[in-house]
Amino acid sequence: MRGVLSLAAAGLFVCCVGAAGLGAWNYQQVRQSSGGAREAAESFLHDVTRGDAAGAYDKLCGDTRERWSRDDFVQRMSVPPTINRYAIDDVAVATDRGQVRGTVTARLTRRSGAVDVREMPMVKDGDRWRVCGDPF
């Protein structure tokens, strides 16, 4: 009986250690992904505030580039109210049917002084994060 209880206790211990390790690994993966999504969104918004339409366009996902030609995107960036400041408020990352996706919430300050809160969908494309959807 003592041997069975010892074996059960050892098995429970191994399961607990395994679950804790898996939880820590998962937390680290999400944390790394959210950092990458934040960096990509900041890089995109930095290009937008500098007026670098080509740089910003290159950071869009394929679906968005299909909807916006480079010329349309450049034209849209030049139309007021343009963005002159931004702040990232939140980053959320999840896996959807095997695709890593995220949402970055940012406060965009327009040249007029108006502040607009936008949720920017993000998608992981290989090892790079890209902005999807309507970025303005």
GROMACS .gro file of N, CA and C in nm:
model
  408
    1MET      N    1   0.082  -0.119   0.000
    1MET     CA    2   0.000   0.000   0.000
    1MET      C    3   0.087   0.126   0.000
    2ARG      N    4   0.194   0.121   0.083
    2ARG     CA    5   0.284   0.236   0.092
    2ARG      C    6   0.351   0.263  -0.043
    3GLY      N    7   0.387   0.160  -0.113
    3GLY     CA    8   0.449   0.173  -0.245
    3GLY      C    9   0.354   0.236  -0.346
    4VAL      N   10   0.227   0.197  -0.343
    4VAL     CA   11   0.127   0.254  -0.435
    4VAL      C   12   0.108   0.402  -0.406
    5LEU      N   13   0.100   0.437  -0.277
    5LEU     CA   14   0.084   0.578  -0.240
    5LEU      C   15   0.207   0.661  -0.281
    6SER      N   16   0.324   0.605  -0.264
    6SER     CA   17   0.446   0.675  -0.305
    6SER      C   18   0.449   0.695  -0.456
    7LEU      N   19   0.409   0.593  -0.530
    7LEU     CA   20   0.403   0.604  -0.675
    7LEU      C   21   0.301   0.708  -0.718
    8ALA      N   22   0.185   0.710  -0.653
    8ALA     CA   23   0.081   0.808  -0.684
    8ALA      C   24   0.129   0.949  -0.654
    9ALA      N   25   0.197   0.966  -0.541
    9ALA     CA   26   0.250   1.097  -0.503
    9ALA      C   27   0.356   1.143  -0.603
   10ALA      N   28   0.443   1.052  -0.644
   10ALA     CA   29   0.546   1.086  -0.743
   10ALA      C   30   0.482   1.123  -0.877
   11GLY      N   31   0.380   1.050  -0.917
   11GLY     CA   32   0.309   1.080  -1.041
   11GLY      C   33   0.241   1.216  -1.036
   12LEU      N   34   0.178   1.246  -0.923
   12LEU     CA   35   0.112   1.376  -0.905
   12LEU      C   36   0.214   1.488  -0.909
   13PHE      N   37   0.329   1.466  -0.846
   13PHE     CA   38   0.436   1.566  -0.847
   13PHE      C   39   0.485   1.594  -0.989
   14VAL      N   40   0.507   1.488  -1.065
   14VAL     CA   41   0.553   1.503  -1.203
   14VAL      C   42   0.449   1.580  -1.286
   15CYS      N   43   0.322   1.547  -1.266
   15CYS     CA   44   0.215   1.618  -1.339
   15CYS      C   45   0.213   1.766  -1.303
   16CYS      N   46   0.227   1.797  -1.176
   16CYS     CA   47   0.225   1.937  -1.132
   16CYS      C   48   0.344   2.014  -1.188
   17VAL      N   49   0.462   1.953  -1.185
   17VAL     CA   50   0.581   2.018  -1.239
   17VAL      C   51   0.565   2.037  -1.391
   18GLY      N   52   0.511   1.938  -1.458
   18GLY     CA   53   0.488   1.949  -1.603
   18GLY      C   54   0.388   2.059  -1.636
   19ALA      N   55   0.280   2.066  -1.560
   19ALA     CA   56   0.179   2.169  -1.584
   19ALA      C   57   0.236   2.309  -1.559
   20ALA      N   58   0.315   2.322  -1.452
   20ALA     CA   59   0.377   2.452  -1.422
   20ALA      C   60   0.474   2.491  -1.532
   21GLY      N   61   0.551   2.396  -1.579
   21GLY     CA   62   0.646   2.424  -1.687
   21GLY      C   63   0.575   2.463  -1.816
   22LEU      N   64   0.469   2.393  -1.848
   22LEU     CA   65   0.391   2.425  -1.968
   22LEU      C   66   0.327   2.563  -1.956
   23GLY      N   67   0.276   2.594  -1.839
   23GLY     CA   68   0.218   2.727  -1.816
   23GLY      C   69   0.321   2.838  -1.831
   24ALA      N   70   0.439   2.817  -1.776
   24ALA     CA   71   0.546   2.917  -1.788
   24ALA      C   72   0.589   2.933  -1.933
   25TRP      N   73   0.600   2.824  -2.006
   25TRP     CA   74   0.638   2.830  -2.148
   25TRP      C   75   0.533   2.905  -2.227
   26ASN      N   76   0.404   2.875  -2.204
   26ASN     CA   77   0.296   2.942  -2.275
   26ASN      C   78   0.295   3.092  -2.245
   27TYR      N   79   0.313   3.128  -2.118
   27TYR     CA   80   0.319   3.269  -2.080
   27TYR      C   81   0.432   3.340  -2.153
   28GLN      N   82   0.548   3.276  -2.160
   28GLN     CA   83   0.663   3.335  -2.227
   28GLN      C   84   0.637   3.353  -2.376
   29GLN      N   85   0.571   3.255  -2.439
   29GLN     CA   86   0.540   3.266  -2.582
   29GLN      C   87   0.447   3.383  -2.610
   30VAL      N   88   0.342   3.396  -2.530
   30VAL     CA   89   0.246   3.506  -2.548
   30VAL      C   90   0.315   3.639  -2.522
   31ARG      N   91   0.397   3.645  -2.418
   31ARG     CA   92   0.467   3.769  -2.386
   31ARG      C   93   0.560   3.810  -2.501
   32GLN      N   94   0.634   3.715  -2.557
   32GLN     CA   95   0.722   3.746  -2.669
   32GLN      C   96   0.642   3.790  -2.791
   33SER      N   97   0.529   3.725  -2.816
   33SER     CA   98   0.446   3.761  -2.931
   33SER      C   99   0.387   3.900  -2.914
   34SER      N  100   0.340   3.932  -2.793
   34SER     CA  101   0.280   4.063  -2.774
   34SER      C  102   0.387   4.172  -2.788
   35GLY      N  103   0.510   4.143  -2.748
   35GLY     CA  104   0.618   4.240  -2.766
   35GLY      C  105   0.646   4.264  -2.913
   36GLY      N  106   0.644   4.158  -2.994
   36GLY     CA  107   0.665   4.172  -3.138
   36GLY      C  108   0.553   4.248  -3.206
   37ALA      N  109   0.429   4.223  -3.164
   37ALA     CA  110   0.315   4.295  -3.220
   37ALA      C  111   0.325   4.443  -3.185
   38ARG      N  112   0.361   4.473  -3.061
   38ARG     CA  113   0.376   4.613  -3.017
   38ARG      C  114   0.484   4.683  -3.099
   39GLU      N  115   0.598   4.617  -3.115
   39GLU     CA  116   0.709   4.677  -3.191
   39GLU      C  117   0.669   4.704  -3.336
   40ALA      N  118   0.597   4.611  -3.397
   40ALA     CA  119   0.554   4.629  -3.536
   40ALA      C  120   0.455   4.744  -3.548
   41ALA      N  121   0.361   4.753  -3.454
   41ALA     CA  122   0.264   4.863  -3.456
   41ALA      C  123   0.334   4.997  -3.434
   42GLU      N  124   0.429   5.000  -3.340
   42GLU     CA  125   0.503   5.124  -3.316
   42GLU      C  126   0.583   5.165  -3.439
   43SER      N  127   0.645   5.069  -3.505
   43SER     CA  128   0.722   5.099  -3.625
   43SER      C  129   0.632   5.154  -3.735
   44PHE      N  130   0.515   5.091  -3.752
   44PHE     CA  131   0.419   5.138  -3.852
   44PHE      C  132   0.374   5.281  -3.820
   45LEU      N  133   0.333   5.304  -3.695
   45LEU     CA  134   0.284   5.437  -3.657
   45LEU      C  135   0.395   5.542  -3.662
   46HIS      N  136   0.517   5.501  -3.633
   46HIS     CA  137   0.632   5.593  -3.646
   46HIS      C  138   0.645   5.638  -3.792
   47ASP      N  139   0.636   5.543  -3.885
   47ASP     CA  140   0.642   5.578  -4.027
   47ASP      C  141   0.527   5.671  -4.066
   48VAL      N  142   0.408   5.643  -4.016
   48VAL     CA  143   0.291   5.726  -4.048
   48VAL      C  144   0.312   5.868  -3.997
   49THR      N  145   0.357   5.884  -3.872
   49THR     CA  146   0.375   6.019  -3.818
   49THR      C  147   0.487   6.095  -3.887
   50ARG      N  148   0.586   6.023  -3.939
   50ARG     CA  149   0.695   6.087  -4.014
   50ARG      C  150   0.656   6.117  -4.158
   51GLY      N  151   0.543   6.063  -4.202
   51GLY     CA  152   0.502   6.083  -4.341
   51GLY      C  153   0.569   5.986  -4.437
   52ASP      N  154   0.626   5.878  -4.385
   52ASP     CA  155   0.694   5.778  -4.468
   52ASP      C  156   0.591   5.674  -4.513
   53ALA      N  157   0.517   5.710  -4.617
   53ALA     CA  158   0.409   5.624  -4.665
   53ALA      C  159   0.463   5.491  -4.719
   54ALA      N  160   0.576   5.493  -4.786
   54ALA     CA  161   0.633   5.370  -4.841
   54ALA      C  162   0.671   5.274  -4.729
   55GLY      N  163   0.735   5.326  -4.625
   55GLY     CA  164   0.774   5.243  -4.512
   55GLY      C  165   0.653   5.185  -4.440
   56ALA      N  166   0.550   5.268  -4.421
   56ALA     CA  167   0.428   5.222  -4.355
   56ALA      C  168   0.357   5.118  -4.440
   57TYR      N  169   0.349   5.140  -4.570
   57TYR     CA  170   0.281   5.048  -4.661
   57TYR      C  171   0.346   4.910  -4.658
   58ASP      N  172   0.476   4.906  -4.649
   58ASP     CA  173   0.548   4.779  -4.646
   58ASP      C  174   0.521   4.699  -4.519
   59LYS      N  175   0.465   4.762  -4.418
   59LYS     CA  176   0.435   4.694  -4.291
   59LYS      C  177   0.291   4.643  -4.285
   60LEU      N  178   0.216   4.661  -4.394
   60LEU     CA  179   0.078   4.612  -4.400
   60LEU      C  180   0.077   4.465  -4.441
   61CYS      N  181  -0.026   4.393  -4.396
   61CYS     CA  182  -0.040   4.252  -4.435
   61CYS      C  183  -0.088   4.244  -4.580
   62GLY      N  184  -0.078   4.127  -4.638
   62GLY     CA  185  -0.114   4.106  -4.777
   62GLY      C  186  -0.260   4.140  -4.808
   63ASP      N  187  -0.352   4.101  -4.718
   63ASP     CA  188  -0.494   4.131  -4.741
   63ASP      C  189  -0.519   4.280  -4.750
   64THR      N  190  -0.455   4.356  -4.664
   64THR     CA  191  -0.474   4.502  -4.665
   64THR      C  192  -0.410   4.563  -4.789
   65ARG      N  193  -0.293   4.511  -4.828
   65ARG     CA  194  -0.229   4.564  -4.950
   65ARG      C  195  -0.311   4.532  -5.075
   66GLU      N  196  -0.391   4.425  -5.071
   66GLU     CA  197  -0.479   4.395  -5.183
   66GLU      C  198  -0.592   4.497  -5.191
   67ARG      N  199  -0.638   4.546  -5.076
   67ARG     CA  200  -0.746   4.644  -5.073
   67ARG      C  201  -0.698   4.786  -5.098
   68TRP      N  202  -0.574   4.816  -5.059
   68TRP     CA  203  -0.518   4.949  -5.075
   68TRP      C  204  -0.397   4.939  -5.168
   69SER      N  205  -0.402   5.004  -5.281
   69SER     CA  206  -0.283   5.011  -5.365
   69SER      C  207  -0.184   5.105  -5.296
   70ARG      N  208  -0.060   5.096  -5.336
   70ARG     CA  209   0.041   5.185  -5.277
   70ARG      C  210   0.003   5.331  -5.302
   71ASP      N  211  -0.043   5.363  -5.423
   71ASP     CA  212  -0.081   5.502  -5.454
   71ASP      C  213  -0.199   5.548  -5.369
   72ASP      N  214  -0.300   5.462  -5.351
   72ASP     CA  215  -0.415   5.498  -5.268
   72ASP      C  216  -0.372   5.522  -5.123
   73PHE      N  217  -0.282   5.438  -5.075
   73PHE     CA  218  -0.234   5.451  -4.938
   73PHE      C  219  -0.158   5.582  -4.920
   74VAL      N  220  -0.069   5.615  -5.014
   74VAL     CA  221   0.007   5.740  -5.008
   74VAL      C  222  -0.089   5.858  -5.009
   75GLN      N  223  -0.189   5.852  -5.097
   75GLN     CA  224  -0.286   5.962  -5.106
   75GLN      C  225  -0.364   5.976  -4.975
   76ARG      N  226  -0.406   5.865  -4.916
   76ARG     CA  227  -0.484   5.869  -4.792
   76ARG      C  228  -0.401   5.927  -4.677
   77MET      N  229  -0.271   5.896  -4.675
   77MET     CA  230  -0.186   5.949  -4.569
   77MET      C  231  -0.169   6.100  -4.580
   78SER      N  232  -0.183   6.155  -4.698
   78SER     CA  233  -0.162   6.300  -4.715
   78SER      C  234  -0.288   6.381  -4.692
   79VAL      N  235  -0.402   6.316  -4.675
   79VAL     CA  236  -0.529   6.386  -4.655
   79VAL      C  237  -0.549   6.412  -4.506
   80PRO      N  238  -0.576   6.538  -4.469
   80PRO     CA  239  -0.605   6.566  -4.328
   80PRO      C  240  -0.731   6.492  -4.284
   81PRO      N  241  -0.746   6.459  -4.160
   81PRO     CA  242  -0.658   6.495  -4.050
   81PRO      C  243  -0.545   6.393  -4.033
   82THR      N  244  -0.426   6.436  -4.056
   82THR     CA  245  -0.311   6.346  -4.045
   82THR      C  246  -0.273   6.324  -3.899
   83ILE      N  247  -0.198   6.218  -3.875
   83ILE     CA  248  -0.159   6.179  -3.740
   83ILE      C  249  -0.022   6.237  -3.709
   84ASN      N  250  -0.010   6.304  -3.593
   84ASN     CA  251   0.123   6.355  -3.558
   84ASN      C  252   0.179   6.295  -3.428
   85ARG      N  253   0.093   6.226  -3.348
   85ARG     CA  254   0.142   6.157  -3.228
   85ARG      C  255   0.059   6.031  -3.208
   86TYR      N  256   0.117   5.937  -3.134
   86TYR     CA  257   0.044   5.814  -3.103
   86TYR      C  258   0.093   5.759  -2.970
   87ALA      N  259   0.012   5.676  -2.909
   87ALA     CA  260   0.051   5.605  -2.787
   87ALA      C  261  -0.016   5.468  -2.792
   88ILE      N  262   0.061   5.365  -2.764
   88ILE     CA  263   0.008   5.229  -2.759
   88ILE      C  264  -0.051   5.207  -2.620
   89ASP      N  265  -0.180   5.174  -2.615
   89ASP     CA  266  -0.248   5.152  -2.487
   89ASP      C  267  -0.253   5.006  -2.447
   90ASP      N  268  -0.269   4.916  -2.545
   90ASP     CA  269  -0.288   4.775  -2.510
   90ASP      C  270  -0.247   4.687  -2.627
   91VAL      N  271  -0.203   4.567  -2.595
   91VAL     CA  272  -0.170   4.466  -2.696
   91VAL      C  273  -0.229   4.334  -2.649
   92ALA      N  274  -0.304   4.270  -2.737
   92ALA     CA  275  -0.361   4.138  -2.706
   92ALA      C  276  -0.321   4.043  -2.819
   93VAL      N  277  -0.275   3.924  -2.782
   93VAL     CA  278  -0.231   3.824  -2.880
   93VAL      C  279  -0.300   3.692  -2.850
   94ALA      N  280  -0.345   3.625  -2.957
   94ALA     CA  281  -0.409   3.494  -2.943
   94ALA      C  282  -0.384   3.414  -3.070
   95THR      N  283  -0.412   3.285  -3.062
   95THR     CA  284  -0.402   3.198  -3.179
   95THR      C  285  -0.542   3.167  -3.226
   96ASP      N  286  -0.565   3.187  -3.355
   96ASP     CA  287  -0.695   3.161  -3.416
   96ASP      C  288  -0.676   3.063  -3.531
   97ARG      N  289  -0.721   2.938  -3.513
   97ARG     CA  290  -0.706   2.833  -3.613
   97ARG      C  291  -0.563   2.820  -3.664
   98GLY      N  292  -0.469   2.823  -3.571
   98GLY     CA  293  -0.329   2.804  -3.606
   98GLY      C  294  -0.258   2.931  -3.650
   99GLN      N  295  -0.331   3.040  -3.668
   99GLN     CA  296  -0.271   3.168  -3.709
   99GLN      C  297  -0.259   3.258  -3.587
  100VAL      N  298  -0.138   3.307  -3.561
  100VAL     CA  299  -0.118   3.398  -3.450
  100VAL      C  300  -0.166   3.536  -3.493
  101ARG      N  301  -0.258   3.590  -3.416
  101ARG     CA  302  -0.315   3.722  -3.445
  101ARG      C  303  -0.310   3.808  -3.320
  102GLY      N  304  -0.320   3.935  -3.340
  102GLY     CA  305  -0.320   4.027  -3.227
  102GLY      C  306  -0.401   4.150  -3.258
  103THR      N  307  -0.423   4.228  -3.155
  103THR     CA  308  -0.489   4.357  -3.168
  103THR      C  309  -0.409   4.457  -3.085
  104VAL      N  310  -0.371   4.566  -3.148
  104VAL     CA  311  -0.301   4.673  -3.078
  104VAL      C  312  -0.397   4.790  -3.070
  105THR      N  313  -0.421   4.839  -2.949
  105THR     CA  314  -0.506   4.955  -2.929
  105THR      C  315  -0.415   5.076  -2.911
  106ALA      N  316  -0.437   5.177  -2.994
  106ALA     CA  317  -0.352   5.296  -2.992
  106ALA      C  318  -0.437   5.422  -2.991
  107ARG      N  319  -0.385   5.523  -2.923
  107ARG     CA  320  -0.446   5.656  -2.927
  107ARG      C  321  -0.370   5.737  -3.030
  108LEU      N  322  -0.443   5.783  -3.132
  108LEU     CA  323  -0.383   5.861  -3.240
  108LEU      C  324  -0.423   6.006  -3.222
  109THR      N  325  -0.325   6.095  -3.214
  109THR     CA  326  -0.353   6.237  -3.203
  109THR      C  327  -0.336   6.299  -3.341
  110ARG      N  328  -0.443   6.358  -3.389
  110ARG     CA  329  -0.442   6.422  -3.521
  110ARG      C  330  -0.381   6.562  -3.511
  111ARG      N  331  -0.339   6.615  -3.623
  111ARG     CA  332  -0.283   6.751  -3.625
  111ARG      C  333  -0.384   6.853  -3.573
  112SER      N  334  -0.512   6.824  -3.588
  112SER     CA  335  -0.617   6.914  -3.540
  112SER      C  336  -0.629   6.912  -3.388
  113GLY      N  337  -0.565   6.814  -3.324
  113GLY     CA  338  -0.575   6.799  -3.179
  113GLY      C  339  -0.673   6.690  -3.138
  114ALA      N  340  -0.755   6.645  -3.231
  114ALA     CA  341  -0.851   6.539  -3.201
  114ALA      C  342  -0.777   6.409  -3.171
  115VAL      N  343  -0.829   6.335  -3.074
  115VAL     CA  344  -0.769   6.207  -3.037
  115VAL      C  345  -0.866   6.096  -3.076
  116ASP      N  346  -0.813   5.997  -3.144
  116ASP     CA  347  -0.892   5.885  -3.194
  116ASP      C  348  -0.831   5.757  -3.140
  117VAL      N  349  -0.912   5.673  -3.077
  117VAL     CA  350  -0.864   5.544  -3.029
  117VAL      C  351  -0.895   5.440  -3.136
  118ARG      N  352  -0.791   5.372  -3.181
  118ARG     CA  353  -0.805   5.273  -3.288
  118ARG      C  354  -0.755   5.137  -3.241
  119GLU      N  355  -0.826   5.034  -3.285
  119GLU     CA  356  -0.779   4.897  -3.266
  119GLU      C  357  -0.723   4.852  -3.400
  120MET      N  358  -0.595   4.820  -3.400
  120MET     CA  359  -0.529   4.778  -3.523
  120MET      C  360  -0.511   4.627  -3.518
  121PRO      N  361  -0.581   4.556  -3.607
  121PRO     CA  362  -0.559   4.411  -3.614
  121PRO      C  363  -0.417   4.384  -3.664
  122MET      N  364  -0.354   4.284  -3.604
  122MET     CA  365  -0.219   4.245  -3.641
  122MET      C  366  -0.219   4.097  -3.675
  123VAL      N  367  -0.134   4.059  -3.768
  123VAL     CA  368  -0.120   3.918  -3.803
  123VAL      C  369   0.028   3.885  -3.812
  124LYS      N  370   0.062   3.767  -3.766
  124LYS     CA  371   0.202   3.724  -3.774
  124LYS      C  372   0.222   3.655  -3.908
  125ASP      N  373   0.312   3.709  -3.987
  125ASP     CA  374   0.341   3.661  -4.121
  125ASP      C  375   0.484   3.607  -4.119
  126GLY      N  376   0.498   3.475  -4.102
  126GLY     CA  377   0.631   3.417  -4.085
  126GLY      C  378   0.685   3.460  -3.949
  127ASP      N  379   0.795   3.532  -3.949
  127ASP     CA  380   0.850   3.579  -3.822
  127ASP      C  381   0.825   3.728  -3.801
  128ARG      N  382   0.747   3.792  -3.889
  128ARG     CA  383   0.718   3.935  -3.880
  128ARG      C  384   0.571   3.960  -3.849
  129TRP      N  385   0.545   4.060  -3.771
  129TRP     CA  386   0.409   4.106  -3.746
  129TRP      C  387   0.375   4.214  -3.847
  130ARG      N  388   0.251   4.212  -3.895
  130ARG     CA  389   0.205   4.311  -3.992
  130ARG      C  390   0.071   4.368  -3.949
  131VAL      N  391   0.048   4.493  -3.988
  131VAL     CA  392  -0.078   4.561  -3.959
  131VAL      C  393  -0.180   4.520  -4.063
  132CYS      N  394  -0.300   4.483  -4.019
  132CYS     CA  395  -0.410   4.446  -4.110
  132CYS      C  396  -0.528   4.538  -4.087
  133GLY      N  397  -0.622   4.534  -4.178
  133GLY     CA  398  -0.742   4.616  -4.163
  133GLY      C  399  -0.715   4.761  -4.200
  134ASP      N  400  -0.810   4.847  -4.168
  134ASP     CA  401  -0.799   4.989  -4.199
  134ASP      C  402  -0.715   5.055  -4.090
  135PRO      N  403  -0.592   5.095  -4.120
  135PRO     CA  404  -0.504   5.150  -4.018
  135PRO      C  405  -0.536   5.293  -3.978
  136PHE      N  406  -0.627   5.358  -4.049
  136PHE     CA  407  -0.656   5.498  -4.019
  136PHE      C  408  -0.790   5.511  -3.951
   0.00000   0.00000   0.00000
